[in-house]
Coordinates of C-alpha atoms in Angstrom, one line a residue:
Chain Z
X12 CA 183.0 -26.0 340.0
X13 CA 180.0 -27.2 337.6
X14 CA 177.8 -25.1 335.7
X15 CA 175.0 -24.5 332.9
X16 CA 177.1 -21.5 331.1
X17 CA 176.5 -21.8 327.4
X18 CA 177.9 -20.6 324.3
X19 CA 176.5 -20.3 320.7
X20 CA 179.0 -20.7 317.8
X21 CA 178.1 -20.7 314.0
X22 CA 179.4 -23.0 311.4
X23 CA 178.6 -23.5 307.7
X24 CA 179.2 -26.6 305.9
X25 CA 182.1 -26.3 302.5
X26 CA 183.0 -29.1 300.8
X27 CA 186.1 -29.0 302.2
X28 CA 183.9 -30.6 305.2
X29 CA 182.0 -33.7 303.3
X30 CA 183.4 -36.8 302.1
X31 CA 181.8 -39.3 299.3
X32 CA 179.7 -40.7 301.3
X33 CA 177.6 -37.0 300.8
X34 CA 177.9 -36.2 304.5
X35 CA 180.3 -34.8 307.0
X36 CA 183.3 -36.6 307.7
X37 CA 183.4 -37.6 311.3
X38 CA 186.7 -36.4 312.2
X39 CA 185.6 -32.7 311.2
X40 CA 183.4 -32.6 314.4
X41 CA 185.9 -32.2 316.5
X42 CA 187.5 -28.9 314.5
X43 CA 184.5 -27.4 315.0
X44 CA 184.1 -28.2 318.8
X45 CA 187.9 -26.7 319.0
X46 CA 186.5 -23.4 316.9
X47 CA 183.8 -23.1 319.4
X48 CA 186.2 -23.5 322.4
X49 CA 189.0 -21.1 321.0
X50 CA 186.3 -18.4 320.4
X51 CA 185.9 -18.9 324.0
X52 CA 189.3 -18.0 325.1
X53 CA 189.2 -15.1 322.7
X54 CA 185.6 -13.6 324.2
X55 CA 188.0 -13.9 327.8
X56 CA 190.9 -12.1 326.2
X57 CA 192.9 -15.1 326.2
X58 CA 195.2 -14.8 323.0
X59 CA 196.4 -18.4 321.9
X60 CA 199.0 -17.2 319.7
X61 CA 200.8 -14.3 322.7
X62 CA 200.7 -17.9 324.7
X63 CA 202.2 -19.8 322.3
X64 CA 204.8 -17.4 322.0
X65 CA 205.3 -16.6 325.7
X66 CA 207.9 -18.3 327.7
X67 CA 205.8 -18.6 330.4
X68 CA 202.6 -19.1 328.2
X69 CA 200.2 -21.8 328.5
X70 CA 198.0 -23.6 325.9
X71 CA 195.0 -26.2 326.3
X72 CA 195.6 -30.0 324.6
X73 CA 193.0 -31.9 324.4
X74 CA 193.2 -35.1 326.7
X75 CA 189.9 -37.1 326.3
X76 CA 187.5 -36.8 323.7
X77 CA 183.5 -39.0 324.3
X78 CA 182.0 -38.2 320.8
X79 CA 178.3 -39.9 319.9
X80 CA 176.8 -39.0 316.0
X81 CA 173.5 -38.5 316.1
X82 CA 172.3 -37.4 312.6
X83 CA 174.3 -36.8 309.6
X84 CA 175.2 -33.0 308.3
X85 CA 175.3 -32.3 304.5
X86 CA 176.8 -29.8 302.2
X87 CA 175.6 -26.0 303.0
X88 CA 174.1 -26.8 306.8
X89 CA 174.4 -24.3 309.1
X90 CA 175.2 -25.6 312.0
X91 CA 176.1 -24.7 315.5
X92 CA 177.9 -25.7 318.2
X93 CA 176.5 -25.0 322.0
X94 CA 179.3 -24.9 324.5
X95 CA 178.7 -25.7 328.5
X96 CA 182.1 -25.5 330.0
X97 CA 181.3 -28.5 332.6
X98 CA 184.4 -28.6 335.1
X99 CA 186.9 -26.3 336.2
X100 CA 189.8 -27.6 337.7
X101 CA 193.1 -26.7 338.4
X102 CA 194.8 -27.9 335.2
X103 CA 191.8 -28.7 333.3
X104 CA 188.7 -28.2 332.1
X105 CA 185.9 -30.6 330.8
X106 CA 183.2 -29.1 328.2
X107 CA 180.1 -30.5 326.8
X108 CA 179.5 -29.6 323.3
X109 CA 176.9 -30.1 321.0
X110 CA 176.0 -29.2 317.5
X111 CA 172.7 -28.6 316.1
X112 CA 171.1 -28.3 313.0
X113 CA 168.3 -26.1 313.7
X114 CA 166.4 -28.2 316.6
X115 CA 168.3 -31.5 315.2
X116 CA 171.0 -32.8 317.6
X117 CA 173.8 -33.9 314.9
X118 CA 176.7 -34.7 317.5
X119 CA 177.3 -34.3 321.2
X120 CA 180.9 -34.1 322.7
X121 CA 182.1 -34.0 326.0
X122 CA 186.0 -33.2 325.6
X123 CA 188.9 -32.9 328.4
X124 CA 191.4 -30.2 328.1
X125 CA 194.5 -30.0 330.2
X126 CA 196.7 -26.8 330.4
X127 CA 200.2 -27.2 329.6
X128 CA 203.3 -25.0 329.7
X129 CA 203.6 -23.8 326.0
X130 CA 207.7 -24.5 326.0
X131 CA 207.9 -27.6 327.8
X132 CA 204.6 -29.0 326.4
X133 CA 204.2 -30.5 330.3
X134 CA 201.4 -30.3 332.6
X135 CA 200.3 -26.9 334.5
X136 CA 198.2 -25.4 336.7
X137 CA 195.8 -22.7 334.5
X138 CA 197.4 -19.7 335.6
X139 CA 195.1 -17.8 338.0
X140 CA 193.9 -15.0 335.7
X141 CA 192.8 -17.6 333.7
X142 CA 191.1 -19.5 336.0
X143 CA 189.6 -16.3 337.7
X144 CA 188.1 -15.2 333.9
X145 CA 186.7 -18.5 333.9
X146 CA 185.6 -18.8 337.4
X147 CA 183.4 -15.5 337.4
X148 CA 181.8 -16.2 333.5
X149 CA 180.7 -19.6 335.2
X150 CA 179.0 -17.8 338.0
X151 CA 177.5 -15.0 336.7
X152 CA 176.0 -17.1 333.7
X153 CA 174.6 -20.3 335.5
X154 CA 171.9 -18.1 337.1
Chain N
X137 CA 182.8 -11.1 279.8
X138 CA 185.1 -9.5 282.3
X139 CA 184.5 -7.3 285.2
X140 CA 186.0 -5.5 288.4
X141 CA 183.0 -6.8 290.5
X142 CA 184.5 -8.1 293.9
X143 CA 183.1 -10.1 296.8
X144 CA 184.1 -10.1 300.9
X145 CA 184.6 -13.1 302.8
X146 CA 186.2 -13.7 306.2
X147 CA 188.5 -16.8 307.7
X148 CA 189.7 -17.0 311.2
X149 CA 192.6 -19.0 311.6
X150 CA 192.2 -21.8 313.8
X151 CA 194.4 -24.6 315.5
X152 CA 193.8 -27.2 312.6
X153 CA 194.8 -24.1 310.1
X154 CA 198.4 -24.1 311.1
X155 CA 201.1 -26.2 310.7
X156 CA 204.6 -27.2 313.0
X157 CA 206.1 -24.3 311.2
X158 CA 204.0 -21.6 313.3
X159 CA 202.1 -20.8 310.4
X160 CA 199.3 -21.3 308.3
X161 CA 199.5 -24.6 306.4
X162 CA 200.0 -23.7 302.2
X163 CA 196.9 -26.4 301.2
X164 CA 194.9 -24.5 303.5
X165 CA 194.2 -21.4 301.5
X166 CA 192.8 -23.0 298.8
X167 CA 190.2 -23.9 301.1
X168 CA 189.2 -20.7 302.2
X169 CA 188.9 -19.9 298.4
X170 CA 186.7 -22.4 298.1
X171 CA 184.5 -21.1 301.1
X172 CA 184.4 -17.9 299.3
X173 CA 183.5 -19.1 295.9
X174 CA 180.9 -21.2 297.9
X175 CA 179.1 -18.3 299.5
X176 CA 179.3 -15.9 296.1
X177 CA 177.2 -19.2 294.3
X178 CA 174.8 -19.3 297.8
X179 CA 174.3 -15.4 297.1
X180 CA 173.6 -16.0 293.5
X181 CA 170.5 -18.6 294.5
X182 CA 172.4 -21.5 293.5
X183 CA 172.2 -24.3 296.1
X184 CA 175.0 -26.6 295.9
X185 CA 173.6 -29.3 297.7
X186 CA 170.0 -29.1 295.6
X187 CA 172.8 -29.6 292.4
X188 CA 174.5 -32.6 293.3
X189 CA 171.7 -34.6 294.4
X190 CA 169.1 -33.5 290.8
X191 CA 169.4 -35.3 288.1
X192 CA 170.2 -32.7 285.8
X193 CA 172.2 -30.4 288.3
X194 CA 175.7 -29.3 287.5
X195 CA 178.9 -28.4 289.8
X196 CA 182.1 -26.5 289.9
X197 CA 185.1 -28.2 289.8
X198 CA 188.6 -26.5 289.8
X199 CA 190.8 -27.2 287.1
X200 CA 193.8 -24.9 287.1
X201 CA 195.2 -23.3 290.6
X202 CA 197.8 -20.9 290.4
X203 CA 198.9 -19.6 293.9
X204 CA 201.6 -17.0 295.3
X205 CA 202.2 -16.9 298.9
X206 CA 203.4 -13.8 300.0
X207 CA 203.6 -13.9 303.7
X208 CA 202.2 -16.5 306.3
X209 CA 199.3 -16.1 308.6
X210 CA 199.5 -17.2 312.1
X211 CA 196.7 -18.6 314.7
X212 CA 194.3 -16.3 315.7
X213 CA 194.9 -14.1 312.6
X214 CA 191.6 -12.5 310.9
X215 CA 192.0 -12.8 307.4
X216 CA 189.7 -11.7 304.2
X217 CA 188.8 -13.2 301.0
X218 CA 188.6 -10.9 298.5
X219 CA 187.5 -12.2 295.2
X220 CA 186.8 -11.2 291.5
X221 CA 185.2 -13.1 288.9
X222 CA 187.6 -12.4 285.8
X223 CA 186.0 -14.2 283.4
X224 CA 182.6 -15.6 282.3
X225 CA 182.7 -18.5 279.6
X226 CA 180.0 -21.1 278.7
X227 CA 181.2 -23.8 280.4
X228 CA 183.6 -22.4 283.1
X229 CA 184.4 -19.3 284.9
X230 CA 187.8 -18.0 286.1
X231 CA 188.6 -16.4 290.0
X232 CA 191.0 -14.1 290.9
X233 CA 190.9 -14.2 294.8
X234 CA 193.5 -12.3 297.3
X235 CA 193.8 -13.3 300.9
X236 CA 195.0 -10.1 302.7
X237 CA 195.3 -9.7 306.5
X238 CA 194.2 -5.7 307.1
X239 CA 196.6 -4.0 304.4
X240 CA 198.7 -7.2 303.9
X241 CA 198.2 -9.6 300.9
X242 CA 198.7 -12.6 302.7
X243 CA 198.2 -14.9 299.3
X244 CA 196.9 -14.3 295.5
X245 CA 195.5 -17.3 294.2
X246 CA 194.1 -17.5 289.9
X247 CA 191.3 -20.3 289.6
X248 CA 189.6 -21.7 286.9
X249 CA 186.5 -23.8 287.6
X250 CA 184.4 -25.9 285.1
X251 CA 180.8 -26.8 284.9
X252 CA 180.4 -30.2 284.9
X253 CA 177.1 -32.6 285.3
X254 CA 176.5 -33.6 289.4
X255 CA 175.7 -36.7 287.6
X256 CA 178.3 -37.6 285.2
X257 CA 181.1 -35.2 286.4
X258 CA 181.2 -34.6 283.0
X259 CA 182.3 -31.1 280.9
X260 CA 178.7 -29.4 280.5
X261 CA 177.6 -25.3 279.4
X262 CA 176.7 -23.4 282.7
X263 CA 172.8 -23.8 283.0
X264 CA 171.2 -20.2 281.7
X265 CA 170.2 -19.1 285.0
X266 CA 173.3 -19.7 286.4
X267 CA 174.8 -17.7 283.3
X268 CA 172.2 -15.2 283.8
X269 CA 173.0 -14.5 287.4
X270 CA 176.7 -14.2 287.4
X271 CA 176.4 -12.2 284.2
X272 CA 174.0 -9.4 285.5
X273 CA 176.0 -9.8 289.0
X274 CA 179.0 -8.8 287.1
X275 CA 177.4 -6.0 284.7
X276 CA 176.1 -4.6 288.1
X277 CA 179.0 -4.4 290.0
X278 CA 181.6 -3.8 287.4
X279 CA 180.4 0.0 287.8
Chain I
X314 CA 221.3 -26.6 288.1
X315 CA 218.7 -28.6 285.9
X316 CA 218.1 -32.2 286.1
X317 CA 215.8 -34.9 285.4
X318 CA 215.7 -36.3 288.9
X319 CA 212.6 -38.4 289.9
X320 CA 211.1 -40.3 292.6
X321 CA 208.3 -41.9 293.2
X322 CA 206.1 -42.1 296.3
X323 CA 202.6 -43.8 296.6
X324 CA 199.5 -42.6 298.1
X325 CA 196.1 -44.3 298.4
X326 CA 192.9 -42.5 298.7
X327 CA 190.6 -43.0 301.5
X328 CA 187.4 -41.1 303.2
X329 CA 188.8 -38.3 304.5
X330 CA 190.9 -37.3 301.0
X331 CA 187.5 -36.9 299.6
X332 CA 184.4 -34.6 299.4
X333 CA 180.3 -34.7 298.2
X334 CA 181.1 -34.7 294.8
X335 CA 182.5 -38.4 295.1
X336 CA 185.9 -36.9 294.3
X337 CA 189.3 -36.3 295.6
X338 CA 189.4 -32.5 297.1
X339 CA 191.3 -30.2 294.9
X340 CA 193.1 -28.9 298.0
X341 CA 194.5 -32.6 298.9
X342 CA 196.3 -33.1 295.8
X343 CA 198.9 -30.3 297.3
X344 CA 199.1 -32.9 300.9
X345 CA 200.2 -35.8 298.2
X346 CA 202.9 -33.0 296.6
X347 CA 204.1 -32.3 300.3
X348 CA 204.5 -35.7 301.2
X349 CA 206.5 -37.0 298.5
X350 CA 208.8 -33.5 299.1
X351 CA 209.5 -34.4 303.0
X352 CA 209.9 -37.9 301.9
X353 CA 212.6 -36.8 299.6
X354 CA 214.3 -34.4 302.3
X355 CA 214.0 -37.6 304.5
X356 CA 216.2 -39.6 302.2
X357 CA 219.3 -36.8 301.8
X358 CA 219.2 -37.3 305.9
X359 CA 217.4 -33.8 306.6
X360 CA 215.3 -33.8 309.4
X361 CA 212.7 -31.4 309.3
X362 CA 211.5 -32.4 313.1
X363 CA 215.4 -31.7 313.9
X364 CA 215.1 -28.8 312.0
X365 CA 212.3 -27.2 313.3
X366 CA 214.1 -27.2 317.3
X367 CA 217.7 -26.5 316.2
X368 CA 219.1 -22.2 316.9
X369 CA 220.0 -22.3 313.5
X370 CA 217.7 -24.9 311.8
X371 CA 216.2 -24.2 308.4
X372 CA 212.7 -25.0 307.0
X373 CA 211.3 -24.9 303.3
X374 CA 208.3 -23.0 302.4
X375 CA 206.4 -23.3 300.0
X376 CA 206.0 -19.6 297.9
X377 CA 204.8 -20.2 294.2
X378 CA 202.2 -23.4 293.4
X379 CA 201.0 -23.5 289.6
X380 CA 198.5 -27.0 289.5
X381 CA 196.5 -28.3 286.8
X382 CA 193.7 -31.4 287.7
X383 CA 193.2 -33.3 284.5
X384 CA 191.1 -36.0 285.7
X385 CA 189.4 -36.8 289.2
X386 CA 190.8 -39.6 291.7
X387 CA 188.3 -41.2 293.7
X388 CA 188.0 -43.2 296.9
X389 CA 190.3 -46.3 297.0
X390 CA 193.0 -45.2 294.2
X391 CA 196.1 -46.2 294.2
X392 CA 198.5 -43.0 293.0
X393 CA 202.0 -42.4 292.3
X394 CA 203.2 -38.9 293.1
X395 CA 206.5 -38.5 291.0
X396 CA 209.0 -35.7 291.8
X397 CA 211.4 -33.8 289.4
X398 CA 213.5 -31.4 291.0
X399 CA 213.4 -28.9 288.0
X400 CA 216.3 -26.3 290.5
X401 CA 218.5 -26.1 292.6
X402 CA 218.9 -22.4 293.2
X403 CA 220.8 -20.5 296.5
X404 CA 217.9 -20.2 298.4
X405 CA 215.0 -21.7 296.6
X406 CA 214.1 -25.4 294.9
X407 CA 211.8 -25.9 292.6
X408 CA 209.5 -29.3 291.7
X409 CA 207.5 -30.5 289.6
X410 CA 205.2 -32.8 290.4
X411 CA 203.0 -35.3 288.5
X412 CA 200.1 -37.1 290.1
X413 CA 199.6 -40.7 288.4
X414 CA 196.3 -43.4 288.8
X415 CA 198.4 -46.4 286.9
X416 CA 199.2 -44.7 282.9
X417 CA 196.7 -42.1 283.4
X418 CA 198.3 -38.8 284.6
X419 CA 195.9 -36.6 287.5
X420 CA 197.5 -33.6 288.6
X421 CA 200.7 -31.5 287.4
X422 CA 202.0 -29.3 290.1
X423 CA 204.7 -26.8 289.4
X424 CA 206.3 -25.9 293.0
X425 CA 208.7 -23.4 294.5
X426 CA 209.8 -23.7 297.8
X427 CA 212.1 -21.1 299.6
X428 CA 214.6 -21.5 302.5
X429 CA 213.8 -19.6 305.9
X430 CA 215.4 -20.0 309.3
X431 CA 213.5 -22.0 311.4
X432 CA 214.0 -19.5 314.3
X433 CA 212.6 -16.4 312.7
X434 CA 211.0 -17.6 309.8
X435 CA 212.8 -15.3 307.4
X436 CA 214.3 -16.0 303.7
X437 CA 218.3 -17.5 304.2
X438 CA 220.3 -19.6 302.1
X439 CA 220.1 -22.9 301.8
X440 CA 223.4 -24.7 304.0
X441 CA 226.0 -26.4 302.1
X442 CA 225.7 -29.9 303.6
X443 CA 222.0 -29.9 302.2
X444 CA 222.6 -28.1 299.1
X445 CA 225.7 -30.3 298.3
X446 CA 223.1 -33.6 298.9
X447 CA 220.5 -32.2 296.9
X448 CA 223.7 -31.1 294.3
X449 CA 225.2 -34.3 294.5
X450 CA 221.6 -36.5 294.0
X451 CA 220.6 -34.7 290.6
X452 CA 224.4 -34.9 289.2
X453 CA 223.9 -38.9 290.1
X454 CA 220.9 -39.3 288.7
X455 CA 220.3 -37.1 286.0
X456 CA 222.1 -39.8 283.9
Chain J
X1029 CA 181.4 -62.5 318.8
X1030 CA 184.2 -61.4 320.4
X1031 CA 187.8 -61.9 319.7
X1032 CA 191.4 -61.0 319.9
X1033 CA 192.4 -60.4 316.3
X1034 CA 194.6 -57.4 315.3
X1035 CA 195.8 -55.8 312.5
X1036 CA 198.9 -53.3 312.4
X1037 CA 198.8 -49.9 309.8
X1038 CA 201.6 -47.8 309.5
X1039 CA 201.7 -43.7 309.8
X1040 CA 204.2 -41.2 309.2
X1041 CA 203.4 -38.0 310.3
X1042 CA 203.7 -35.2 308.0
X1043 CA 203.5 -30.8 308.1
X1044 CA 200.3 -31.5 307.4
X1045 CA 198.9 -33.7 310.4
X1046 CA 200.5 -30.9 312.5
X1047 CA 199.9 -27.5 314.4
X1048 CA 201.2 -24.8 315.7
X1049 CA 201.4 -26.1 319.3
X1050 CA 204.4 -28.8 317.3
X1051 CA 202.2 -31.2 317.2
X1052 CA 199.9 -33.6 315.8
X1053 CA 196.4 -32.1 315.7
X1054 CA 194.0 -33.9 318.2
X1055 CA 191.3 -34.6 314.8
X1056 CA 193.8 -36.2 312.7
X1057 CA 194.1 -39.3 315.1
X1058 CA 190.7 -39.7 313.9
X1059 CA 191.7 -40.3 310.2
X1060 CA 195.0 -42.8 310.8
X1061 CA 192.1 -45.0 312.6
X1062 CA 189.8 -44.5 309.7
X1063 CA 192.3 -45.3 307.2
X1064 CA 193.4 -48.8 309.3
X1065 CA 190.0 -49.8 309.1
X1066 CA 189.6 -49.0 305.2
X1067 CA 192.6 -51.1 305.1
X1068 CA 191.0 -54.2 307.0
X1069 CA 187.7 -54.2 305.2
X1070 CA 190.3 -53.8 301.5
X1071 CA 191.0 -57.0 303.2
X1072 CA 188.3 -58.7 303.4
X1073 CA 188.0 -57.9 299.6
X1074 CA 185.1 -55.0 300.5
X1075 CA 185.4 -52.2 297.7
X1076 CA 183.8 -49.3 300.0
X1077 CA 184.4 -47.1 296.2
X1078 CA 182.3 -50.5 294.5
X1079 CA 179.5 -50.4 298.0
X1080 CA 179.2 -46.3 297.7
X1081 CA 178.3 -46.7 293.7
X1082 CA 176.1 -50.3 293.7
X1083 CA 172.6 -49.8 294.2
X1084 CA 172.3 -52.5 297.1
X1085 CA 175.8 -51.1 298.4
X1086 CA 176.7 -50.5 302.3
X1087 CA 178.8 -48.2 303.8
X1088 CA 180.0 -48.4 307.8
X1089 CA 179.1 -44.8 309.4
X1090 CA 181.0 -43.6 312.5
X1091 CA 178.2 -43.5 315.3
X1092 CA 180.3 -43.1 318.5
X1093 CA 184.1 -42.1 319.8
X1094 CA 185.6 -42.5 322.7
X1095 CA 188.9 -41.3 322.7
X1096 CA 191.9 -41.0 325.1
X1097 CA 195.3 -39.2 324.1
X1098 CA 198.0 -40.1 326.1
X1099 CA 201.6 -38.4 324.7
X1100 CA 201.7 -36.2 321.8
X1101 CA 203.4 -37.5 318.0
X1102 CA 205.1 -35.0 316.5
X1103 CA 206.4 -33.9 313.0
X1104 CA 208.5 -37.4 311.2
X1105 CA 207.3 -39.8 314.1
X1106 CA 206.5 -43.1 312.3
X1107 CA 203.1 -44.4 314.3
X1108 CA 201.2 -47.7 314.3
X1109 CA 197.8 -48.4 314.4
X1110 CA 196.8 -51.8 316.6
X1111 CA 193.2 -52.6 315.2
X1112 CA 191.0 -55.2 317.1
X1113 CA 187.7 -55.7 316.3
X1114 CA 186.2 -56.0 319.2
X1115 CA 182.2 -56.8 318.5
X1116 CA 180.5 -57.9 315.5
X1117 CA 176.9 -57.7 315.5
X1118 CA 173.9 -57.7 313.0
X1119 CA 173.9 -53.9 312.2
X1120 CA 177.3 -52.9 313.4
X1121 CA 180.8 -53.3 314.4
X1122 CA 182.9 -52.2 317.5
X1123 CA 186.9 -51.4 317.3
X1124 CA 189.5 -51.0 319.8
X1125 CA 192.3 -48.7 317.9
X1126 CA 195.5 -48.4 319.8
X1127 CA 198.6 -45.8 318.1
X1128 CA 201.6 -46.7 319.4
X1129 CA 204.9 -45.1 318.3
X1130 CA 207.6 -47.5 319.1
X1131 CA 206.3 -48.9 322.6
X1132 CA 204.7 -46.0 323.3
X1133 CA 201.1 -45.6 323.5
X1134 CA 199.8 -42.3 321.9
X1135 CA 196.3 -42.6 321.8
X1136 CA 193.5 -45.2 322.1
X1137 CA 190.3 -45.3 320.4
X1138 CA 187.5 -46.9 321.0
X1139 CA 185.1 -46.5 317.9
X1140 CA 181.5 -47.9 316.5
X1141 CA 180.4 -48.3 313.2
X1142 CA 176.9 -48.5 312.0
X1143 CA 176.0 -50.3 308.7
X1144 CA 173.9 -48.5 306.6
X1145 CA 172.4 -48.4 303.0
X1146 CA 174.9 -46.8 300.1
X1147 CA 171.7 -45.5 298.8
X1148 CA 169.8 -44.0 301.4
X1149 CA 172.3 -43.5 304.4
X1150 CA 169.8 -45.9 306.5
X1151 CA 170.7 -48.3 308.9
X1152 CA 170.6 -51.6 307.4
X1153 CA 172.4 -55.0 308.6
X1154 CA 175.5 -55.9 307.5
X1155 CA 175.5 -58.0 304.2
X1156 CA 175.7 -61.9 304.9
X1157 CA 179.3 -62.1 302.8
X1158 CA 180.8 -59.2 304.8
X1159 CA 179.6 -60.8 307.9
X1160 CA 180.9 -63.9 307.1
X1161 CA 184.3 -63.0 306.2
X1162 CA 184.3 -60.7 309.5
X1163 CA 183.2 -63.6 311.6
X1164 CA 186.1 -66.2 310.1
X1165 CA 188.6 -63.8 310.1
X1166 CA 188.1 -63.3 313.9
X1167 CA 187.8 -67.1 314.3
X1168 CA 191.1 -67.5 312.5
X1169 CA 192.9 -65.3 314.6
X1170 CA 191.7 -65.5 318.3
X1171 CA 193.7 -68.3 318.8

């Protein structure tokens, strides 16, 4: 299932965030892709931390990451981080993400998640409540 | 100059917040206190970034950190920054900032920042509008 | 117990230790103290990664951090972090922990880490084999 | 130019590089990589804290990512990064950056650096000694 659903989520620039070089380090793109994604599961009730706990929880790890830098962010940007969820799949998901700085594309992502059991760490199929929450944002939002 | 004058911020807790243990990881809060700090100087008009890069702009820099941890946060948690300037001095200022999750003080953290030159990173007097700012903020508030 | 037990662990500074002000993070200098801690856990043959997964596993940490930064490392340092263990108590340890470039001393971290059960995360004593190692180690060296 | 030369840096994974799903957080892979190739160009007797400072100075900016994450490290594991450079051209360099722990594969990386001006973060070809010592150190060890 493919679709144009989109998500908008904030993020300001600290100086936790910059390195000497004056700019963003490049690694701290991707915490800010994983933000956007976990605000996600939250707007579709998903708690990370009841799946964590749950024996028969599930969590999402990241599998394949495709990152391209575009423009460099600085110290007190407000950026943010546009979310398509691309794929749906029966034990993963594939999301394009990219941040903007105003009209300024800074960085785009596209980044793999599988779902795994939260005790055994292994592979699983996203559990169908899940999947349907998914399923039925991706629908009614790609009109 | 002391005062009572306080300042809200809020921190999700994210994936690259916690730690194996389950929990928040201890270097971590220091950063949201530094977000915090951040956003009470971006209130007060003075733009970090501007700072650094003029010739004659000065920054903050901690120099003494003194943190308890009470209790640990968790992913997902919604936590808030609640911080008081304690002291005013030429050349540096002094934080007290608690962490508390609802009710719960999470962490109480004491921080002493000095002014130096963006240029030199040297010791340097707070600029007077800087001074003047955070000195009416606090006669304002301290009410 | 009292001792004046020290070790020494190296650390070198690269891009993502520092931030726009051309300097080491404040928050890092707390990674560097953690570090040289596991590494000294490592040595008396705990496990923390063993720890973590046993019933009845224990963890350290960390409830009390007192730091003072008295001069500013910078990209491509070489520092020592060198470790005291100042006590040895039941259920608690504490450090302290001094931050070297070459002669010229960085950071002084005071540290006090407690003892909680992997499992639930809660305050317990520390187990005899480890205690007795740590016991054992400062008696040794605190010739 | 194209060669086979490779370069091994050591890891050990620390509370720090981990989250609360046990394991290292999918970002951090990011930094081991960075720090490898901090190492190599230490190597080649480039002082990026000298470049960042010097007027006529270069820094190498991250411009693309492509990542794949095969098993997950966890807290103690002791990881290697493979390094090849993989492309040398005017304005840029290309790396394959394999982590292995053991004979395991974790991760691989395939990452691009452009060169660019200390000064004014713009692209800028790559200095005529750093090229050089680049281009014999591959020569040296493709055989």
């Amino acid at each position: 299932m493919e679709s144009t659903f989109t998500d908008r989520f904030p993020v300001r620039i600290y100086w936790e965030d910059t390195d000497a070089g004056g700019i963003v380090y490049h690694a701290n793109y991707l915490k800010y892709m994983e933000r956007a994604r976990s605000e996600l599961l939250a707007r579709l009730e998903v708690s990370q931390q009841d799946e964590r706990q749950r024996p028969d929880g599930v969590l999402f790890v990241v599998v394949a990451v495709d990152l391209r830098y575009h423009r460099a962010a600085v110290l007190g940007d407000d950026l943010t981080v546009v979310t398509t969820v691309s794929k749906l799949r029966h034990a993963s998901l594939e999301f394009e993400q990219n941040i903007f700085r105003g009209d300024e594309r800074i960085t785009t992502g596209h980044v793999r998640v599988a779902c795994v059991s939260a005790a055994t760490m292994r592979p699983t199929v996203i559990p169908d409540t899940i999947y349907a929450r998914v399923s039925e944002l991706l629908s009614t939002d790609s009109n």
